[in-house]
CSV table of C-alpha atoms and ligand atoms in Angstrom, one decimal:
chain,number,residue,atom,x,y,z
D,547,MET,CA,-13.6,14.3,-6.8
D,548,PRO,CA,-13.6,15.6,-10.4
D,549,THR,CA,-13.2,12.7,-12.9
D,550,ASN,CA,-12.5,12.2,-16.5
D,551,HIS,CA,-13.5,8.5,-16.0
D,552,SER,CA,-15.0,6.4,-18.8
D,553,PRO,CA,-17.4,3.7,-17.6
D,554,ARG,CA,-15.4,0.9,-19.4
D,555,LYS,CA,-12.2,1.4,-17.4
D,556,ARG,CA,-11.3,-0.6,-14.3
D,557,THR,CA,-11.4,1.6,-11.2
D,558,ALA,CA,-8.5,1.4,-8.8
D,559,VAL,CA,-8.0,3.0,-5.3
D,560,VAL,CA,-4.5,3.5,-4.1
D,561,THR,CA,-4.3,4.6,-0.4
D,562,GLY,CA,-1.5,7.0,0.5
D,563,GLY,CA,-1.2,7.5,-3.2
D,564,GLY,CA,-0.2,11.2,-3.0
D,565,ARG,CA,3.6,10.7,-3.0
D,566,ASN,CA,6.5,8.3,-3.3
D,567,THR,CA,5.7,4.6,-3.6
D,568,GLY,CA,1.9,5.1,-3.8
D,569,LEU,CA,2.2,7.7,-6.5
D,570,GLY,CA,4.4,5.4,-8.6
D,571,ILE,CA,1.8,2.6,-8.2
D,572,ALA,CA,-1.0,5.0,-9.1
D,573,HIS,CA,0.8,6.2,-12.3
D,574,THR,CA,1.6,2.6,-13.4
D,575,LEU,CA,-2.0,1.5,-12.9
D,576,ALA,CA,-3.3,4.5,-14.8
D,577,ALA,CA,-0.9,3.7,-17.6
D,578,THR,CA,-2.6,0.3,-17.9
D,579,GLY,CA,-5.8,2.1,-18.6
D,580,ALA,CA,-7.4,2.1,-15.1
D,581,HIS,CA,-9.1,5.1,-13.6
D,582,VAL,CA,-7.2,5.7,-10.4
D,583,ILE,CA,-8.6,7.2,-7.2
D,584,VAL,CA,-5.7,8.7,-5.4
D,585,ASN,CA,-6.4,8.7,-1.7
D,586,ASP,CA,-4.3,10.5,0.9
D,587,LEU,CA,-4.6,11.9,4.4
D,588,VAL,CA,-3.3,15.1,3.0
D,589,LEU,CA,-5.7,16.7,0.4
D,590,ASP,CA,-3.0,18.7,-1.5
D,591,ARG,CA,-1.0,15.5,-2.0
D,592,ALA,CA,-4.0,13.5,-3.3
D,593,GLU,CA,-4.9,16.4,-5.6
D,594,ALA,CA,-1.4,16.9,-6.9
D,595,GLY,CA,-1.0,13.2,-7.4
D,596,ALA,CA,-4.2,12.9,-9.4
D,597,ALA,CA,-3.4,16.0,-11.4
D,598,SER,CA,0.1,14.6,-12.3
D,599,ILE,CA,-1.6,11.4,-13.7
D,600,ARG,CA,-4.1,13.5,-15.8
D,601,ASP,CA,-1.1,15.6,-17.0
D,602,ALA,CA,0.5,12.3,-18.2
D,603,GLY,CA,-2.6,11.4,-20.1
D,604,GLY,CA,-4.2,9.1,-17.6
D,605,SER,CA,-7.5,9.1,-15.7
D,606,ALA,CA,-7.5,10.0,-12.0
D,607,SER,CA,-9.4,11.7,-9.2
D,608,ALA,CA,-8.4,12.6,-5.7
D,609,LEU,CA,-10.1,11.6,-2.5
D,610,GLN,CA,-8.9,12.7,0.9
D,611,PHE,CA,-9.8,10.5,3.9
D,612,ASP,CA,-8.1,8.8,6.8
D,613,ILE,CA,-8.0,5.0,6.3
D,614,THR,CA,-7.8,4.5,10.1
D,615,SER,CA,-11.4,5.8,10.5
D,616,HIS,CA,-13.9,3.1,9.7
D,617,GLU,CA,-16.6,5.7,9.4
D,618,ASP,CA,-14.7,7.9,7.0
D,619,VAL,CA,-13.7,4.9,4.8
D,620,VAL,CA,-17.3,3.7,4.6
D,621,ALA,CA,-18.5,7.2,3.7
D,622,ALA,CA,-15.8,7.7,1.1
D,623,MET,CA,-16.3,4.3,-0.6
D,624,GLU,CA,-20.0,4.8,-0.7
D,625,ARG,CA,-19.4,8.1,-2.5
D,626,VAL,CA,-17.2,6.3,-5.0
D,627,ARG,CA,-19.8,3.6,-5.5
D,628,ARG,CA,-22.4,6.3,-6.2
D,629,GLU,CA,-20.3,8.6,-8.4
D,630,ILE,CA,-18.0,6.1,-10.2
D,631,GLY,CA,-19.2,2.6,-9.6
D,632,THR,CA,-17.6,-0.6,-8.2
D,633,VAL,CA,-14.0,-0.5,-7.3
D,634,ASP,CA,-12.1,-3.3,-9.1
D,635,ILE,CA,-8.6,-2.9,-7.7
D,636,LEU,CA,-7.5,-1.9,-4.2
D,637,VAL,CA,-3.9,-1.1,-3.4
D,638,ASN,CA,-3.4,-0.7,0.4
D,639,ASN,CA,-0.3,1.3,0.3
D,640,ALA,CA,-0.6,3.8,3.2
D,641,GLY,CA,1.5,2.3,6.0
D,642,LEU,CA,3.7,4.9,7.6
D,643,PRO,CA,1.6,7.0,10.1
D,644,SER,CA,2.5,10.7,9.9
D,645,GLY,CA,4.5,12.0,12.8
D,646,SER,CA,5.3,8.6,14.4
D,647,GLN,CA,8.8,7.4,15.0
D,648,MET,CA,10.2,3.9,15.4
D,649,LEU,CA,11.8,3.4,18.8
D,650,PRO,CA,13.1,0.3,20.6
D,651,PHE,CA,10.3,-1.7,22.2
D,652,LEU,CA,11.3,-1.0,25.8
D,653,ASP,CA,11.5,2.7,25.0
D,654,THR,CA,8.0,2.9,23.6
D,655,PRO,CA,5.3,3.9,26.1
D,656,ARG,CA,2.0,2.1,25.9
D,657,HIS,CA,0.2,5.1,24.5
D,658,ASP,CA,2.5,5.0,21.4
D,659,TRP,CA,1.9,1.4,20.5
D,660,SER,CA,-1.1,2.1,18.3
D,661,PRO,CA,-0.2,4.2,15.2
D,662,TYR,CA,1.4,1.5,13.1
D,663,ILE,CA,-1.2,-1.1,14.1
D,664,ASP,CA,-4.0,1.4,13.3
D,665,VAL,CA,-2.8,2.2,9.8
D,666,ASN,CA,-1.4,-1.1,8.6
D,667,LEU,CA,-3.8,-3.5,10.2
D,668,TYR,CA,-7.1,-1.7,10.9
D,669,GLY,CA,-6.7,0.8,8.1
D,670,SER,CA,-6.1,-1.9,5.5
D,671,LEU,CA,-8.9,-4.0,7.0
D,672,ASN,CA,-11.3,-1.0,6.8
D,673,MET,CA,-10.6,-0.7,3.1
D,674,MET,CA,-11.0,-4.4,2.3
D,675,HIS,CA,-14.2,-4.6,4.4
D,676,ALA,CA,-15.7,-1.7,2.5
D,677,LEU,CA,-14.6,-2.8,-1.0
D,678,LEU,CA,-14.6,-6.5,-1.1
D,679,PRO,CA,-18.5,-6.9,-1.1
D,680,GLY,CA,-18.7,-5.0,-4.5
D,681,MET,CA,-15.9,-7.1,-5.9
D,682,VAL,CA,-17.7,-10.3,-4.8
D,683,ASP,CA,-21.0,-9.1,-6.3
D,684,GLN,CA,-19.3,-8.5,-9.7
D,685,GLY,CA,-17.2,-11.7,-9.5
D,686,TRP,CA,-13.8,-10.0,-10.1
D,687,GLY,CA,-11.4,-8.0,-8.0
D,688,ARG,CA,-7.8,-7.5,-7.1
D,689,VAL,CA,-6.4,-6.5,-3.7
D,690,ILE,CA,-2.8,-5.8,-3.2
D,691,GLN,CA,-1.4,-5.1,0.2
D,692,ILE,CA,1.9,-3.3,0.5
D,693,SER,CA,4.1,-4.6,3.3
D,694,SER,CA,7.8,-4.5,4.2
D,695,SER,CA,10.5,-7.0,4.8
D,696,ALA,CA,10.1,-5.8,8.4
D,697,GLY,CA,7.0,-8.0,8.5
D,698,SER,CA,9.0,-11.2,8.1
D,699,ALA,CA,12.5,-10.2,9.3
D,700,ALA,CA,13.9,-8.2,12.2
D,701,HIS,CA,16.3,-5.5,11.4
D,702,ARG,CA,18.8,-4.8,14.2
D,703,GLY,CA,18.6,-1.1,15.2
D,704,LEU,CA,15.3,-0.3,13.3
D,705,GLY,CA,13.1,-0.2,16.4
D,706,GLY,CA,10.5,-1.8,14.2
D,707,THR,CA,8.5,-3.9,16.8
D,708,PHE,CA,5.1,-2.2,16.1
D,709,TYR,CA,5.8,-1.6,12.4
D,710,GLY,CA,6.9,-5.3,11.9
D,711,ALA,CA,4.0,-6.6,14.0
D,712,SER,CA,1.5,-4.5,12.0
D,713,LYS,CA,2.9,-5.7,8.7
D,714,ALA,CA,3.1,-9.3,9.8
D,715,GLY,CA,-0.5,-9.1,11.1
D,716,ILE,CA,-1.9,-7.8,7.8
D,717,GLU,CA,0.1,-10.4,5.8
D,718,GLY,CA,-1.6,-13.1,7.9
D,719,ALA,CA,-5.0,-11.5,7.4
D,720,VAL,CA,-4.4,-11.3,3.6
D,721,ARG,CA,-3.9,-15.1,3.5
D,722,HIS,CA,-7.1,-15.8,5.3
D,723,ILE,CA,-9.2,-13.3,3.4
D,724,ALA,CA,-7.8,-14.7,0.1
D,725,THR,CA,-9.3,-18.1,1.0
D,726,GLU,CA,-12.7,-16.5,1.6
D,727,VAL,CA,-13.0,-14.4,-1.6
D,728,GLY,CA,-10.9,-16.5,-4.1
D,729,PRO,CA,-14.0,-18.6,-5.2
D,730,ALA,CA,-15.7,-15.3,-6.2
D,731,GLY,CA,-12.9,-14.4,-8.6
D,732,ILE,CA,-10.8,-12.2,-6.3
D,733,THR,CA,-7.1,-12.4,-5.6
D,734,VAL,CA,-5.5,-10.9,-2.5
D,735,ASN,CA,-1.8,-10.7,-2.3
D,736,THR,CA,1.0,-8.9,-0.4
D,737,LEU,CA,4.0,-7.2,-1.9
D,738,ALA,CA,6.7,-6.9,0.8
D,739,LEU,CA,9.1,-4.1,-0.1
D,740,GLY,CA,12.7,-3.4,0.7
D,741,LEU,CA,14.7,-0.2,0.4
D,742,MET,CA,12.7,2.4,-1.6
D,743,GLU,CA,13.5,5.6,-3.4
D,744,LYS,CA,12.6,7.8,-0.4
D,745,LEU,CA,15.7,6.4,1.3
D,746,ARG,CA,18.1,7.2,-1.5
D,747,GLU,CA,19.7,10.2,0.1
D,748,PRO,CA,20.6,8.6,3.4
D,749,ILE,CA,21.8,5.4,1.6
D,750,GLU,CA,24.0,7.4,-0.8
D,751,SER,CA,25.4,9.6,1.9
D,752,LYS,CA,26.0,6.5,4.1
D,753,SER,CA,24.6,8.5,7.0
D,754,SER,CA,22.9,5.5,8.6
D,755,PRO,CA,24.7,2.3,9.7
D,756,LEU,CA,21.4,0.5,9.6
D,757,LEU,CA,20.6,1.4,6.0
D,758,ASP,CA,24.2,0.6,5.1
D,759,SER,CA,23.8,-2.9,6.4
D,760,LEU,CA,20.4,-3.3,4.7
D,761,TRP,CA,22.0,-2.0,1.5
D,762,ALA,CA,24.7,-4.6,1.6
D,763,ASP,CA,22.0,-7.3,1.3
D,764,ASN,CA,20.6,-5.8,-1.9
D,765,ILE,CA,21.7,-8.1,-4.7
D,766,MET,CA,20.6,-5.8,-7.5
D,767,ALA,CA,22.4,-2.9,-6.0
D,768,ARG,CA,19.6,-0.5,-6.8
D,769,ILE,CA,16.9,1.2,-4.8
D,770,GLY,CA,13.3,0.2,-5.5
D,771,THR,CA,10.9,2.7,-7.1
D,772,GLY,CA,7.2,3.1,-7.0
D,773,GLU,CA,7.1,2.1,-10.7
D,774,ASP,CA,8.8,-1.3,-9.7
D,775,VAL,CA,6.0,-1.8,-7.3
D,776,GLY,CA,3.4,-0.6,-9.8
D,777,ALA,CA,4.7,-3.1,-12.4
D,778,ALA,CA,4.1,-5.9,-9.9
D,779,CYS,CA,0.6,-4.5,-9.2
D,780,ALA,CA,-0.1,-4.3,-12.9
D,781,TRP,CA,0.9,-8.0,-13.4
D,782,LEU,CA,-1.2,-9.1,-10.4
D,783,CYS,CA,-4.2,-7.2,-11.9
D,784,SER,CA,-3.7,-8.6,-15.4
D,785,ASP,CA,-5.1,-11.9,-16.7
D,786,ALA,CA,-1.6,-13.3,-16.4
D,787,GLY,CA,-1.7,-12.8,-12.6
D,788,GLU,CA,-5.1,-14.5,-11.9
D,789,PHE,CA,-3.7,-17.7,-10.5
D,790,VAL,CA,-1.7,-15.9,-7.8
D,791,THR,CA,-3.4,-15.4,-4.5
D,792,GLY,CA,-2.8,-15.5,-0.8
D,793,GLN,CA,0.9,-14.9,-1.3
D,794,THR,CA,3.6,-12.6,0.1
D,795,ILE,CA,5.9,-11.6,-2.8
D,796,HIS,CA,9.2,-10.0,-1.7
D,797,LEU,CA,10.2,-7.0,-3.9
D,798,ASN,CA,13.5,-6.0,-2.5
D,799,GLY,CA,16.4,-6.3,-4.9
D,800,GLY,CA,17.0,-9.8,-3.6
D,801,ALA,CA,17.7,-8.9,0.0
D,802,TYR,CA,18.1,-12.0,2.3
D,803,ALA,CA,18.4,-14.3,-0.7
D,804,GLY,CA,22.1,-14.8,0.0
D,805,ARG,CA,21.7,-15.5,3.7
K,787,NAD,N1,10.0,3.8,2.0
K,787,NAD,C1,10.5,2.6,2.1
K,787,NAD,O1,11.7,2.4,2.0
K,787,NAD,C2,9.6,1.4,2.4
K,787,NAD,C3,10.2,0.2,2.6
K,787,NAD,C4,9.4,-0.9,2.8
K,787,NAD,C5,8.0,-0.8,2.7
K,787,NAD,N2,7.4,0.5,2.5
K,787,NAD,C6,6.0,0.6,2.5
K,787,NAD,O2,5.5,1.2,1.4
K,787,NAD,C7,4.4,2.0,1.6
K,787,NAD,C8,4.5,3.4,1.2
K,787,NAD,O3,5.7,4.0,1.8
K,787,NAD,P1,6.3,5.4,1.4
K,787,NAD,O4,7.7,5.4,1.9
K,787,NAD,O5,5.9,5.7,0.0
K,787,NAD,O6,5.4,6.3,2.4
K,787,NAD,P2,5.2,7.9,2.5
K,787,NAD,O7,5.1,8.2,3.9
K,787,NAD,O8,6.3,8.6,1.7
K,787,NAD,O9,3.8,8.1,1.8
K,787,NAD,C9,2.7,7.5,2.3
K,787,NAD,C10,1.5,8.4,2.1
K,787,NAD,O10,0.5,7.8,2.9
K,787,NAD,C11,-0.3,8.9,3.5
K,787,NAD,N3,-1.0,8.4,4.7
K,787,NAD,C12,-0.4,8.1,5.9
K,787,NAD,N4,-1.4,7.7,6.8
K,787,NAD,C13,-2.5,7.7,6.1
K,787,NAD,C14,-3.9,7.4,6.4
K,787,NAD,N5,-4.2,7.1,7.7
K,787,NAD,N6,-4.8,7.5,5.5
K,787,NAD,C15,-4.6,7.9,4.2
K,787,NAD,N7,-3.3,8.2,3.8
K,787,NAD,C16,-2.3,8.1,4.7
K,787,NAD,C17,0.7,10.0,3.8
K,787,NAD,O11,0.0,11.2,3.9
K,787,NAD,C18,1.7,9.9,2.6
K,787,NAD,O12,1.4,10.8,1.6
K,787,NAD,C19,4.1,1.8,3.1
K,787,NAD,O13,3.1,0.8,3.3
K,787,NAD,C20,5.4,1.4,3.7
K,787,NAD,O14,5.3,0.6,4.9
K,787,NAD,C21,8.2,1.6,2.3
């Protein structure tokens, strides 16, 4: 975990920060002056992500661990506390377990029910449980949970029962946790995303009727980027965002507003 960190900077951890949405968030937080710890399950991704931030003039280090392992999370966050200090900002971005696929509920055997719940619910809770005590002790902290519109709306044809359940579950937990840590100066919010950059190719090639119908709901007629999400994170982490907590904010180009 090599670091060019200065002690005066805020420290942020972005889970699943090695690519796509998480990497955009990590870059945006680094541009606000934070030292960003780029976590990923895949070491090369975490290292490349942190290197790209340093190349852009920011401060970043890489840290590989699996957020679904409570033991690994505790060990990794203890190492961060020793080597860097208290983490001020947590972005729980990792939310798509590698290798899993979304299937209709009735086609999903019992042994395939866990991956989305493990990463979105238990993974995010592992991170919050490890980092909130330090934030409480210092009297300041920001937690941002990345969710999906699938947490509050069903999408016909998505096969998103477990994905939606895990996102809805963590959104509920965020509201409760916000009530417990708010008096200590910590805000905890959810950003629920819509169609993101990763889906640009199938949207543009109109290869998926499901994406086509989701795209038709997008008022702004533009795909979301990691930097869009990063900008919302930066606002929530700024002084201007300090009165916002326990909320789910939808960041989806206005999808569903017209319904
Ligand atoms: N892509 C979209 O259109 C979209 C839409 C709505 C919401 N979201 C949400 O945005 C977030 C990021 O999505 P994305 O499309 O950028 O994902 P992605 O799969 O492209 O990248 C996520 C990263 O997380 C890492 N990761 C996965 N499991 C992990 C674990 N257990 N521990 C540590 N790292 C892990 C992966 O290795 C990967 O590098 C997710 O929470 C997702 O649910 C995405």
